[in-house]
Structures are given as C-alpha cells and as structure tokens.
Amino acid sequence: MDKQKITGSEALLKALIAEGVDTIFGYPGGQAIPIYDSLYDYKDQLKHVLVRHEQGATHAAQGYARVSGKVGVTLVTSGPGATNTITGIADALMDSTPMVVIAGQVPSPLLGTDAFQEVDVIGITQPITKWAYQIRKPEEIAWAVSRAFYIASTGRPGPVVLDLAKDAQVGLVDYEYEKVNYIRSYQPEPDIKQERIEAAAALINGSKKPFCLVGQGVILGGAEEELKAFLEKNDIPAGSTVLGLSALPSDFPLHKGMLGMHGNVGPNRKTNECDVLIAIGMRFDDRVTGDLKTYAKQAKIIHLDIDNSEIGKNVPVDVKVLGNAKHTIPMITSLLEERKRPEWNAEFEPDEKEEEEKVIRKELFPTEGQLKMGEVVRKVSEATGNDAILVTDVGQNQMMGVRYFKYKQTRSVVTSGGLGTMGFGLPAAIGAKLGAPDRTVCFFTGDGGIQMTIQELGTIMQEELNVKIIVLNNNFLGMVRQWQELFFQERYSNTIMKNPDFVAIAKAFGIASRAVDSREELDGAIEEMLNHDGAYLLVANVETCGMVYPMVPAGGSVTNMILGAK
C-alpha cells in the first residue's frame, strides 16, 4: 500500500472508515476542532449526528450498537466534553456494549500543566473501559484506532477510550492502515475444553428438570438459532434476563418469560426447583438471583460464558464451559439425546395461571379507573404487530416495557441493564433508529427519565428521525415511590414530580404530540402516533400510584415474590 502524508485528524477519519464506521455521535469543542475540520471533507462517507449533550452521544452510540451489532462511535472534546461521557462509558461496560469514545485533548506539551479544559481522561476512564489509550503522536493514530475496534468488538464487547492530543491531530503522518486481528496479551475467544462440553451434556442428559437461563451473551455471540436448536432437541424450558430478551421470540414455545426482581413467576420459582440450571451468557446479577444463600441450591449448575471472570464469581458452578456461545452451544447440542419433557414443562402452567389471575389481567385488561402502564405498553406492542424495537428509560416504565412488550426478532430490546441509567432512553432511541432505520422504534419513558436528557429532542428535530416516544406520566419518580410505599411506610420523600407540559415542549421542537387520559382515546392516539410520518410524542397520563408486580424484595429469595397489594 502506498503511503500518503496527511494530518492526524484525516488519518483518524480514514481509519474509522477502514473499520466500517458510517455514523458518529458527537459534539465539537476547542480541542477537537481539527478533527471536525477534516470531517467537513468526509460528509459523504461519515454521517455525524450532532447531539445536545455528550452523555447523549454515548447513549446514542450504545443504542446504535445494540440494534446493529456494530461498534458505536462517539467524538467529543477535552475536559467537560470528555467527563460528560463517563456515565455512558460505565453503562457500556456493565452491559457489554461495543463502543469507541474519541476525545480531544490539549497539546502534549501542555499535559500535566492544568491547561484550559485539561483533564486526566485515561486515569478517569481506565476502571470503566476495556482499554484506554492516550495518543500523543500522529504516527500512533491508525494503530490505536485498529486496536481500539478490535478490543471493543471481540470477546466480551465493551467500551474503549482514545484520548487524542491536539498536536497529534494537526501533525503530518505517512498514513497506512493495517487491521489488527491479534494482540499477544489479549485472547478474546478462549480455547474450548472438550471434556467440559461432554460433562455439560452428560448432566443435561441425566436430568429430569433442566432449566436454561438466557443472557445477552447469546445475542452478542449471534447464537440465537443455535440456542433454539439446543432447547428443542432436549425440550428444555428457558427464562431470560432483561438484556437477553429477544434472543428468543416471545411466542417461542419453550420461552417461559423473564427472570429477576420483576420477572415472571414461573421462571423465578423453577430456578429453585430444577435439578440442572444451564446459564448461557449471563452474569448472575443480584437482580436475577436475589438472596444467593437460597438461590438454586438444589441444582447442578452449568455456566457457559466467554468471560472467565464471570464464572463462579457470584454462584458456584459444577461445570464451567468457557467460550463463545455460538460455538459451545452446538457442541453440547450434538451430544444431547432427543427428549420430550411434557411433565416438566407442564409444571410452569400453574405459575403462569396464578400470575395471569393476580397480576397480568389486572394490569393489561383493566375495565375501570385510570390508565395503567402495562395496558399502554401492551396496546402499543400489539399495534406494531409485536415487531418493533423496544427502547426504555429506567424505572417502572422499564420494567413494564420489558414485561409486556413482545418480540419477533433478535436485537429488539435496548435498555440500561447493569447501571440502570435514567436518561439513557431518549438518546438510545436516536441511536437505535439510525442503527435500524427500517424498523419501528418505540421508546417508553417516565416523566422523570425523559427530563434528564430531554434536550435530545433537538437531535431528533435536526435529524428528522421517526422515533415514537411514549411518556408514562404518573407525576412521580415511580420506582422509588414504589419502594417507599412497600418498605418505607409511604414516606414519599422527594419523589413527587411537578412536570412541565410535555406536549408543548414537543411542539417547540417541531415534534407532533398528544396527551391522553382515558382508555377510550388510547387506541386512536396510538394509531395516530404510529401512522404519523415522523417523530411523535404521546403522553399517557397513567395512574399515580401504579405498581410493578411481581416483585422480589431486594435481597430476598426469588421464590418470595409479592404478587399484589395485601
């Protein structure tokens, strides 16, 4: 390849294009101006989305990555520009989202002098990234970009930060790009041990009541079809973590529902009744396990994961299968017996019936009173043919969304799982729409969460994005209020929200909007929203004191679920 002498900024953009980047979420500033100046000449190859806050850039990049499977890219300036990305970087690490954050930095001779808008980006971000690197010379740019994308996208995905000094941006370099596919100290795909595959298969073949826990690792590994074949061959029922939802279609016969604090009754109870528990690409988060002292003590546990640090971290395992789920699942499947387990699968039916009677029917099909959150979610999902992308913020809206929205395709759920970031949803919906432009994106949020990043309505306006926004407005910080009601004697300390006119705000951004108060007008409003050619904000004024049930109290056993008011 012939070398060509160009600026570091242009080298950066050429390197991004070489990595297949087509979209960047960013916000310009003093120490990133050379990059933005070069970007002016690459508008046909790199779409830059101007967000209204750098945190919004990271969440948008996350949404883009989650639905597209590509690496999300964020470009910001130094100092506050860089520190405003911290929440999104931490969120991406917790949820294994591939992302590269590029931050401008003061010129290298000024490093350590407390120069204007200088901050130690590497020191701040090292604990919350897979790799963080400061570039001081233009010769390092192509190498660092290639390494960054390789690290972010392989193995267990995650965020990488590149801190790019201004003199490296303006200096000249003989540019040539060499794609990294090996780093000596980094093994993204561990060697698979055949004896562990055989041990796992033997345990499953000998079991009477196996149960599978499906995590996001299945989606990240692209192992959805392999998972179906595995479950069907041995007739194994499965439950899903929040981030694992949509790995299996909602109507897949062996999919029994969601695990965890606000999960379905059957999957939670059967965790403590099965004889073999098969965890695939999940990390036994405390919101899934509840009290570890009572969690699945009767079961032999098989854990499939690509990250060795997760196996045995929270729950002791009997068989450890290290590797990419796309490879390990079919290896186990090939050794499984063809089985039918009608009696075991039938044991979920009483739990499903109890949850239907005590929780679901009341939430989804009320006949009187104010609108309910779950009712709104169900109607929107059905109106899309259960084939839209669900994006949520965090709180009651999130739990109602993941409980009652239905899915046909993989990569249909975008939500902040591990970090639980309020304000995540609106910018993530922007990224999701740009990552999957042909799919309908429905974003559910509470009145609290949307106000954390409401300025991103400006991004939707500027980009003319067709995002459907549903505000479940109860004039409360609803999830905290629920805890205050159940565990703090209804002492509603600082959770009552006095809200603005969301309809007026949407209209100020040129976004069509409507508010509904009754179920008689809900169907028509949803139809109007979905048929509207462009962004739409629907405010559903729901009951003030709605509750998300079932609920496993924090630190309680997964079998000790609250199914409703006493």
Coordinates of C-alpha atoms in Angstrom, one line a residue:
M1 CA 0.0 0.0 0.0
D2 CA 1.4 3.4 -1.0
K3 CA 1.8 5.8 1.9
Q4 CA 0.3 9.3 1.8
K5 CA 1.2 12.2 4.1
I6 CA -1.9 13.6 5.7
T7 CA -2.8 15.2 9.0
G8 CA -3.5 13.1 12.1
S9 CA -7.2 14.2 12.0
E10 CA -7.6 13.0 8.5
A11 CA -5.8 9.8 9.4
L12 CA -8.3 9.3 12.2
L13 CA -11.2 9.6 9.8
K14 CA -9.7 7.3 7.2
A15 CA -9.1 4.7 9.9
L16 CA -12.7 4.9 11.1
I17 CA -13.9 4.4 7.5
A18 CA -11.5 1.4 7.2
E19 CA -13.2 -0.1 10.3
G20 CA -16.6 0.2 8.6
V21 CA -17.8 3.2 10.5
D22 CA -20.6 5.2 8.9
T23 CA -22.1 7.1 11.8
I24 CA -20.6 9.2 14.6
F25 CA -22.4 10.7 17.5
G26 CA -20.6 13.8 18.8
Y27 CA -20.3 17.4 19.9
P28 CA -17.5 19.7 18.8
G29 CA -15.2 21.8 21.0
G30 CA -11.8 23.5 21.1
Q31 CA -9.5 20.5 21.4
A32 CA -11.4 18.5 18.7
I33 CA -11.7 21.3 16.1
P34 CA -9.0 19.9 13.8
I35 CA -11.0 16.6 13.6
Y36 CA -14.2 18.4 12.9
D37 CA -12.5 20.5 10.2
S38 CA -11.3 17.3 8.5
L39 CA -14.8 15.8 8.9
Y40 CA -16.1 18.6 6.6
D41 CA -14.5 16.8 3.7
Y42 CA -15.9 13.4 4.6
K43 CA -19.6 14.2 4.9
D44 CA -20.4 11.7 2.2
Q45 CA -18.7 8.9 4.0
L46 CA -19.2 9.6 7.7
K47 CA -22.6 10.8 9.0
H48 CA -22.1 13.0 12.1
V49 CA -25.1 13.3 14.4
L50 CA -24.9 16.5 16.5
V51 CA -26.3 15.6 19.9
R52 CA -27.2 18.2 22.5
H53 CA -25.0 16.8 25.3
E54 CA -22.0 14.4 25.3
Q55 CA -23.8 11.9 27.6
G56 CA -26.4 11.8 24.8
A57 CA -23.7 10.9 22.3
T58 CA -22.6 7.9 24.3
H59 CA -26.1 6.6 24.9
A60 CA -27.0 7.1 21.2
A61 CA -23.8 5.2 20.3
Q62 CA -25.0 2.4 22.6
G63 CA -28.4 2.2 21.0
Y64 CA -26.8 2.1 17.6
A65 CA -24.5 -0.7 18.6
R66 CA -27.2 -2.7 20.3
V67 CA -29.5 -2.9 17.3
S68 CA -26.9 -3.0 14.6
G69 CA -24.2 -5.2 16.1
K70 CA -21.6 -2.7 15.0
V71 CA -19.3 -0.6 17.2
G72 CA -20.8 2.7 18.3
V73 CA -18.6 5.7 17.9
T74 CA -18.6 9.0 19.9
L75 CA -16.5 12.1 19.2
V76 CA -16.1 14.8 21.9
T77 CA -13.7 17.5 23.0
S78 CA -11.5 17.6 26.1
G79 CA -12.3 18.5 29.7
P80 CA -16.1 18.6 30.3
G81 CA -16.7 17.1 26.9
A82 CA -14.8 14.0 27.9
T83 CA -16.1 13.9 31.5
N84 CA -19.7 14.1 30.2
T85 CA -19.2 10.7 28.6
I86 CA -18.4 8.9 31.8
T87 CA -21.9 7.7 32.6
G88 CA -22.3 6.2 29.1
I89 CA -18.9 4.6 29.2
A90 CA -19.7 2.9 32.5
D91 CA -23.1 1.9 31.2
A92 CA -21.5 0.3 28.1
L93 CA -19.0 -1.7 30.3
M94 CA -21.8 -3.0 32.5
D95 CA -23.9 -4.1 29.5
S96 CA -21.1 -5.3 27.3
T97 CA -21.8 -2.8 24.5
P98 CA -19.0 -2.2 21.9
M99 CA -18.2 1.5 21.8
V100 CA -15.2 3.7 20.9
V101 CA -15.1 7.1 22.5
I102 CA -12.7 9.5 20.9
A103 CA -11.9 12.6 23.0
G104 CA -9.8 15.6 22.0
Q105 CA -7.0 16.6 24.4
V106 CA -4.8 19.6 25.0
P107 CA -1.5 19.6 23.1
S108 CA 1.0 17.1 24.6
P109 CA 3.5 19.8 25.7
L110 CA 0.7 21.2 28.0
L111 CA -0.2 17.8 29.5
G112 CA 0.1 18.0 33.3
T113 CA 0.0 21.8 33.4
D114 CA -3.7 22.2 34.3
A115 CA -4.2 23.8 30.9
F116 CA -7.6 25.1 29.9
Q117 CA -10.0 22.1 29.7
E118 CA -7.4 19.6 30.5
V119 CA -8.4 16.5 32.5
D120 CA -6.8 13.1 33.1
V121 CA -9.1 11.2 30.8
I122 CA -7.1 8.0 30.9
G123 CA -6.9 8.0 34.7
I124 CA -10.7 8.6 35.0
T125 CA -11.8 6.0 32.4
Q126 CA -9.4 3.1 32.9
P127 CA -11.6 1.4 35.5
I128 CA -14.6 1.5 33.2
T129 CA -13.2 0.5 29.9
K130 CA -11.6 -2.5 28.2
W131 CA -8.8 -0.2 27.1
A132 CA -8.0 3.5 27.4
Y133 CA -5.1 5.0 25.5
Q134 CA -3.6 8.5 25.0
I135 CA -2.4 9.3 21.5
R136 CA 0.4 11.9 21.5
K137 CA 1.9 11.4 18.0
P138 CA 0.1 11.2 14.7
E139 CA 2.0 8.1 13.9
E140 CA 0.0 6.2 16.6
I141 CA -3.4 7.1 15.3
A142 CA -4.0 4.3 12.7
W143 CA -2.5 1.7 15.0
A144 CA -4.6 2.9 18.0
V145 CA -7.9 3.0 16.1
S146 CA -7.4 -0.5 14.7
R147 CA -6.5 -1.8 18.1
A148 CA -9.5 0.0 19.7
F149 CA -12.0 -1.5 17.4
Y150 CA -10.6 -5.0 17.7
I151 CA -10.7 -4.8 21.5
A152 CA -14.2 -3.2 21.7
S153 CA -15.8 -5.7 19.3
T154 CA -14.2 -9.0 20.2
G155 CA -14.6 -11.4 23.1
R156 CA -16.9 -9.9 25.6
P157 CA -17.6 -6.5 23.9
G158 CA -17.2 -3.2 25.7
P159 CA -16.1 0.4 25.6
V160 CA -12.6 1.8 24.6
V161 CA -11.4 5.4 25.0
L162 CA -8.9 7.1 22.8
D163 CA -7.6 10.4 24.2
L164 CA -6.2 12.3 21.2
A165 CA -3.8 15.2 21.9
K166 CA -4.3 18.3 19.6
D167 CA -0.8 18.3 18.3
A168 CA -1.3 14.7 17.1
Q169 CA -4.4 15.9 15.3
V170 CA -2.6 18.6 13.3
G171 CA 0.8 16.8 12.8
L172 CA 1.5 15.2 9.4
V173 CA 1.9 11.4 9.1
D174 CA 2.6 8.9 6.4
Y175 CA -0.7 7.1 6.6
E176 CA -1.2 3.4 6.0
Y177 CA -3.8 1.2 7.7
E178 CA -3.2 -2.3 9.0
K179 CA -6.2 -4.0 10.6
V180 CA -5.4 -5.6 13.9
N181 CA -6.6 -9.2 14.4
Y182 CA -4.3 -10.3 17.1
I183 CA -2.9 -8.9 20.3
R184 CA -0.4 -11.0 22.2
S185 CA -1.7 -10.2 25.7
Y186 CA -5.4 -10.5 24.7
Q187 CA -7.3 -13.7 24.0
P188 CA -10.9 -12.7 23.1
E189 CA -12.0 -16.3 22.3
P190 CA -10.8 -18.8 24.9
D191 CA -9.9 -22.3 24.0
I192 CA -12.9 -24.7 24.4
K193 CA -12.3 -27.7 26.6
Q194 CA -14.0 -30.8 25.1
E195 CA -14.2 -32.6 28.4
R196 CA -16.3 -29.7 29.8
I197 CA -18.6 -29.9 26.8
E198 CA -19.0 -33.6 27.5
A199 CA -19.6 -33.1 31.2
A200 CA -22.3 -30.5 30.5
A201 CA -24.1 -32.8 28.0
A202 CA -23.9 -35.7 30.4
L203 CA -25.5 -33.6 33.2
I204 CA -28.3 -32.4 30.9
N205 CA -29.0 -35.9 29.5
G206 CA -29.2 -37.3 33.1
S207 CA -31.5 -34.5 34.3
K208 CA -35.3 -34.7 34.9
K209 CA -35.9 -31.0 35.3
P210 CA -33.3 -28.9 33.4
F211 CA -33.9 -25.1 33.1
C212 CA -31.9 -22.7 30.9
L213 CA -31.2 -19.0 31.8
V214 CA -30.7 -17.0 28.6
G215 CA -28.5 -13.9 28.8
Q216 CA -27.3 -11.3 26.4
G217 CA -24.2 -13.3 25.5
V218 CA -26.4 -15.3 23.2
I219 CA -27.3 -12.2 21.2
L220 CA -23.7 -10.8 21.3
G221 CA -22.4 -14.1 20.0
G222 CA -25.1 -14.3 17.3
A223 CA -26.1 -17.7 18.7
E224 CA -29.9 -17.3 18.6
E225 CA -30.6 -20.2 16.2
E226 CA -28.1 -22.4 18.0
L227 CA -30.0 -21.7 21.2
K228 CA -33.3 -22.7 19.7
A229 CA -31.8 -26.0 18.4
F230 CA -30.3 -26.7 21.8
L231 CA -33.6 -26.2 23.7
E232 CA -35.7 -28.0 21.2
K233 CA -33.6 -31.1 21.0
N234 CA -33.8 -31.8 24.7
D235 CA -37.1 -30.0 25.3
I236 CA -35.6 -27.6 27.9
P237 CA -37.7 -24.6 29.1
A238 CA -35.9 -21.3 29.3
G239 CA -36.1 -17.9 31.1
S240 CA -34.4 -14.7 30.0
T241 CA -32.6 -11.9 31.7
V242 CA -33.7 -8.4 30.8
L243 CA -30.8 -8.0 28.3
G244 CA -31.3 -11.5 26.9
L245 CA -34.9 -10.7 25.9
S246 CA -35.5 -11.1 22.2
A247 CA -32.8 -13.8 21.8
L248 CA -35.9 -16.0 21.6
P249 CA -39.2 -14.8 20.1
S250 CA -41.8 -14.0 22.7
D251 CA -44.0 -16.8 21.3
F252 CA -41.3 -19.5 21.2
P253 CA -42.9 -22.5 22.9
L254 CA -40.1 -23.1 25.4
H255 CA -39.6 -19.5 26.3
K256 CA -41.3 -19.2 29.8
G257 CA -40.6 -15.5 30.4
M258 CA -38.3 -13.1 32.2
L259 CA -36.1 -13.7 35.2
G260 CA -35.5 -11.5 38.2
M261 CA -36.9 -8.9 40.6
H262 CA -39.9 -8.1 38.4
G263 CA -39.7 -11.2 36.3
N264 CA -42.3 -13.9 35.7
V265 CA -43.4 -16.2 38.4
G266 CA -42.6 -19.5 36.7
P267 CA -39.0 -18.8 35.7
N268 CA -38.2 -17.5 39.2
R269 CA -39.8 -20.4 41.0
K270 CA -38.4 -23.0 38.7
T271 CA -34.9 -21.7 39.3
N272 CA -35.3 -23.2 42.8
E273 CA -37.0 -26.4 41.6
C274 CA -34.9 -27.5 38.6
D275 CA -32.2 -30.2 39.0
V276 CA -29.9 -28.7 36.4
L277 CA -29.5 -25.0 35.8
I278 CA -27.9 -24.0 32.5
A279 CA -26.8 -20.4 32.4
I280 CA -25.7 -19.0 29.0
G281 CA -24.1 -15.6 28.5
M282 CA -25.3 -14.1 31.8
R283 CA -23.6 -13.0 34.9
F284 CA -25.9 -14.0 37.8
D285 CA -26.7 -10.3 38.6
D286 CA -28.2 -9.7 42.0
R287 CA -31.5 -8.6 40.4
V288 CA -31.7 -12.1 38.9
T289 CA -30.5 -14.2 41.9
G290 CA -31.9 -12.4 44.9
D291 CA -30.5 -14.0 48.0
L292 CA -27.6 -16.1 47.0
K293 CA -27.9 -18.2 50.1
T294 CA -31.2 -19.6 48.8
Y295 CA -30.5 -19.5 45.1
A296 CA -30.8 -22.8 43.1
K297 CA -29.2 -24.8 46.0
Q298 CA -30.9 -28.0 44.8
A299 CA -29.5 -27.7 41.2
K300 CA -26.3 -28.7 39.5
I301 CA -25.2 -25.6 37.6
I302 CA -23.6 -25.3 34.2
H303 CA -22.3 -21.9 33.1
L304 CA -21.5 -21.0 29.5
D305 CA -19.7 -17.7 29.1
I306 CA -16.9 -16.1 27.1
D307 CA -15.6 -14.2 30.1
N308 CA -13.8 -16.4 32.6
S309 CA -14.1 -13.8 35.4
E310 CA -17.9 -14.2 35.4
I311 CA -17.9 -18.0 36.0
G312 CA -18.1 -18.7 39.7
K313 CA -18.0 -15.0 40.6
N314 CA -21.4 -15.0 42.3
V315 CA -22.7 -18.6 42.0
P316 CA -20.5 -21.7 42.4
V317 CA -20.8 -23.9 39.3
D318 CA -20.4 -27.6 38.7
V319 CA -19.5 -27.4 35.0
K320 CA -17.7 -24.4 33.6
V321 CA -17.8 -24.0 29.8
L322 CA -15.6 -21.2 28.6
G323 CA -16.1 -19.9 25.0
N324 CA -18.3 -18.1 22.6
A325 CA -21.9 -19.3 22.9
K326 CA -22.1 -19.7 19.1
H327 CA -19.5 -22.4 19.3
T328 CA -20.1 -24.0 22.6
I329 CA -23.9 -24.4 22.4
P330 CA -23.9 -26.6 19.2
M331 CA -21.0 -28.6 20.6
I332 CA -23.2 -29.5 23.6
T333 CA -26.3 -30.0 21.4
S334 CA -24.5 -32.6 19.3
L335 CA -24.1 -34.7 22.4
L336 CA -27.7 -34.3 23.7
E337 CA -30.3 -37.0 23.5
E338 CA -33.6 -36.3 21.7
R339 CA -36.0 -35.8 24.6
K340 CA -39.6 -34.7 25.4
R341 CA -40.3 -33.4 28.8
P342 CA -44.1 -32.8 28.9
E343 CA -44.5 -33.2 32.7
W344 CA -41.6 -30.8 33.5
N345 CA -42.8 -28.1 31.0
A346 CA -46.4 -28.5 32.3
E347 CA -45.2 -27.6 35.8
F348 CA -44.9 -24.0 34.6
E349 CA -48.6 -23.8 33.9
P350 CA -49.9 -23.3 37.4
D351 CA -47.4 -20.5 37.9
E352 CA -48.5 -18.9 34.7
K353 CA -52.1 -19.2 35.6
E354 CA -51.5 -17.6 39.1
E355 CA -49.6 -14.7 37.6
E356 CA -52.3 -14.2 34.9
E357 CA -55.0 -14.0 37.6
K358 CA -53.2 -12.0 40.2
V359 CA -51.1 -9.6 38.1
I360 CA -51.4 -9.7 34.3
R361 CA -55.1 -9.5 33.9
K362 CA -55.4 -6.6 36.3
E363 CA -52.5 -4.7 34.6
L364 CA -53.3 -5.3 31.0
F365 CA -57.0 -5.5 30.8
P366 CA -58.5 -3.1 33.4
T367 CA -62.1 -2.1 32.9
E368 CA -62.2 1.0 35.1
G369 CA -60.1 3.6 36.7
Q370 CA -57.1 5.5 35.3
L371 CA -54.8 4.2 32.5
K372 CA -52.3 1.6 33.6
M373 CA -48.7 1.5 32.4
G374 CA -48.8 -2.1 31.3
E375 CA -52.0 -1.5 29.4
V376 CA -50.4 1.2 27.4
V377 CA -47.3 -1.0 26.7
R378 CA -49.5 -3.9 25.5
K379 CA -51.5 -1.8 23.2
V380 CA -48.5 -0.2 21.6
S381 CA -46.8 -3.5 21.1
E382 CA -49.9 -5.1 19.5
A383 CA -50.4 -2.1 17.2
T384 CA -46.9 -2.7 15.8
G385 CA -47.6 -6.4 15.2
N386 CA -45.2 -7.1 18.1
D387 CA -42.3 -6.5 15.7
A388 CA -40.9 -3.1 16.8
I389 CA -37.7 -2.3 18.7
L390 CA -38.4 -1.5 22.4
V391 CA -36.3 1.2 23.9
T392 CA -36.8 2.1 27.6
D393 CA -35.6 4.5 30.1
V394 CA -35.1 3.2 33.7
G395 CA -37.7 2.7 36.4
Q396 CA -41.3 1.5 36.3
N397 CA -41.5 2.3 32.6
Q398 CA -38.6 0.0 32.0
M399 CA -40.0 -3.0 33.9
M400 CA -43.4 -2.6 32.4
G401 CA -41.8 -2.3 29.0
V402 CA -39.7 -5.4 29.2
R403 CA -42.5 -7.4 30.8
Y404 CA -45.3 -6.6 28.3
F405 CA -43.7 -5.7 25.0
K406 CA -43.4 -8.7 22.7
Y407 CA -40.7 -9.5 20.1
K408 CA -40.3 -11.4 16.9
Q409 CA -36.7 -10.5 16.0
T410 CA -33.5 -10.5 17.9
R411 CA -31.8 -7.2 18.9
S412 CA -35.2 -5.8 19.7
V413 CA -34.6 -4.6 23.3
V414 CA -32.5 -1.6 24.2
T415 CA -32.4 -0.7 27.8
S416 CA -29.8 0.1 30.5
G417 CA -29.4 -3.1 32.5
G418 CA -26.4 -3.2 34.8
L419 CA -26.0 0.5 35.6
G420 CA -29.7 1.5 35.5
T421 CA -29.1 4.9 33.9
M422 CA -32.1 7.3 34.0
G423 CA -31.8 9.5 30.9
F424 CA -30.5 6.6 28.8
G425 CA -33.6 6.0 26.8
L426 CA -34.1 9.1 24.6
P427 CA -30.6 9.3 23.1
A428 CA -30.5 5.5 22.9
A429 CA -33.7 5.6 20.8
I430 CA -32.0 8.0 18.4
G431 CA -29.1 5.6 18.0
A432 CA -31.5 2.6 17.6
K433 CA -33.4 4.3 14.8
L434 CA -30.2 5.2 13.0
G435 CA -28.8 1.7 13.5
A436 CA -32.1 0.1 12.2
P437 CA -33.7 2.7 10.0
D438 CA -36.2 0.3 8.5
R439 CA -37.7 -0.8 11.9
T440 CA -40.2 1.0 14.1
V441 CA -38.6 2.3 17.3
C442 CA -40.9 2.7 20.3
F443 CA -39.4 4.4 23.3
F444 CA -41.1 4.2 26.7
T445 CA -40.0 6.6 29.4
G446 CA -41.2 8.0 32.7
D447 CA -41.8 11.7 33.4
G448 CA -38.6 11.7 35.4
G449 CA -36.2 9.9 33.0
I450 CA -37.2 11.9 29.9
Q451 CA -36.3 15.2 31.7
M452 CA -32.8 14.0 32.3
T453 CA -31.9 14.1 28.6
I454 CA -35.0 15.9 27.1
Q455 CA -32.6 18.3 25.2
E456 CA -32.1 15.4 22.8
L457 CA -35.5 16.2 21.2
G458 CA -33.4 18.8 19.4
T459 CA -31.3 16.0 17.9
I460 CA -34.5 14.2 16.7
M461 CA -35.7 17.5 15.3
Q462 CA -32.4 18.2 13.4
E463 CA -32.1 14.7 12.1
E464 CA -35.8 14.3 11.3
L465 CA -35.9 10.9 13.0
N466 CA -39.1 8.9 13.1
V467 CA -39.0 7.9 16.7
K468 CA -42.2 7.1 18.7
I469 CA -41.9 8.4 22.2
I470 CA -44.4 7.3 24.9
V471 CA -44.2 9.1 28.2
L472 CA -45.9 7.1 31.0
N473 CA -46.6 10.1 33.1
N474 CA -47.6 9.5 36.8
N475 CA -46.1 12.7 38.3
F476 CA -43.8 10.6 40.4
L477 CA -40.4 9.1 40.4
G478 CA -42.4 5.9 40.2
M479 CA -39.9 3.1 41.1
V480 CA -38.5 4.9 44.1
R481 CA -42.1 5.7 45.1
Q482 CA -43.0 2.0 44.9
W483 CA -40.2 1.2 47.3
Q484 CA -41.2 4.0 49.6
E485 CA -44.7 2.6 49.7
L486 CA -43.8 -1.0 50.3
F487 CA -40.7 -0.6 52.6
F488 CA -40.7 2.9 53.9
Q489 CA -44.2 3.4 55.3
E490 CA -45.3 5.6 52.4
R491 CA -42.9 8.4 53.3
Y492 CA -42.7 9.9 49.8
S493 CA -39.6 11.9 50.3
N494 CA -38.7 13.9 47.2
T495 CA -40.4 11.6 44.7
I496 CA -43.4 13.8 43.7
M497 CA -42.8 15.5 40.3
K498 CA -44.2 18.7 39.2
N499 CA -43.9 18.3 35.5
P500 CA -43.9 20.7 32.5
D501 CA -46.3 20.5 29.6
F502 CA -44.7 17.8 27.6
V503 CA -46.9 18.3 24.6
A504 CA -45.9 22.0 24.4
I505 CA -42.2 21.1 24.7
A506 CA -42.5 18.5 21.9
K507 CA -44.3 21.1 19.7
A508 CA -41.5 23.6 20.4
F509 CA -39.1 21.1 18.8
G510 CA -41.4 20.6 15.9
I511 CA -42.5 17.1 17.1
A512 CA -46.1 16.0 16.8
S513 CA -47.6 15.3 20.2
R514 CA -50.8 14.4 22.1
A515 CA -51.8 13.6 25.7
V516 CA -54.4 11.0 26.7
D517 CA -56.1 10.5 30.0
S518 CA -58.6 7.7 29.3
R519 CA -58.6 4.3 27.7
E520 CA -61.4 5.3 25.4
E521 CA -59.0 7.6 23.5
L522 CA -55.9 5.4 23.8
D523 CA -56.3 3.2 20.7
G524 CA -56.9 6.2 18.5
A525 CA -53.9 8.0 19.9
I526 CA -51.6 5.0 19.3
E527 CA -52.9 4.6 15.8
E528 CA -52.3 8.3 15.1
M529 CA -48.8 8.1 16.6
L530 CA -47.8 5.0 14.5
N531 CA -49.3 6.3 11.3
H532 CA -47.6 9.7 11.6
D533 CA -44.7 10.2 9.2
G534 CA -42.1 11.4 11.7
A535 CA -41.3 11.7 15.4
Y536 CA -44.3 11.6 17.7
L537 CA -44.5 12.1 21.5
L538 CA -47.5 10.5 23.2
V539 CA -48.1 11.4 26.8
A540 CA -50.2 8.8 28.6
N541 CA -51.3 10.1 31.9
V542 CA -51.4 6.9 33.9
E543 CA -52.4 6.1 37.5
T544 CA -50.4 8.0 40.1
C545 CA -49.6 5.0 42.3
G546 CA -49.2 2.1 39.9
M547 CA -47.1 -0.8 41.0
V548 CA -44.9 -3.2 39.1
Y549 CA -45.7 -6.8 40.2
P550 CA -44.4 -9.4 40.7
M551 CA -41.6 -8.1 42.9
V552 CA -38.9 -9.9 44.7
P553 CA -37.8 -7.7 47.6
A554 CA -34.2 -6.7 47.4
G555 CA -32.0 -9.4 49.0
G556 CA -35.0 -11.8 49.2
S557 CA -35.4 -15.3 47.7
V558 CA -36.5 -15.5 44.1
T559 CA -39.4 -17.6 45.3
N560 CA -40.6 -15.0 47.7
M561 CA -42.5 -12.8 45.2
I562 CA -45.0 -10.1 46.1
L563 CA -47.9 -10.6 43.6
G564 CA -50.0 -7.6 44.6
A565 CA -51.3 -5.4 47.3
K566 CA -52.2 -7.2 50.5

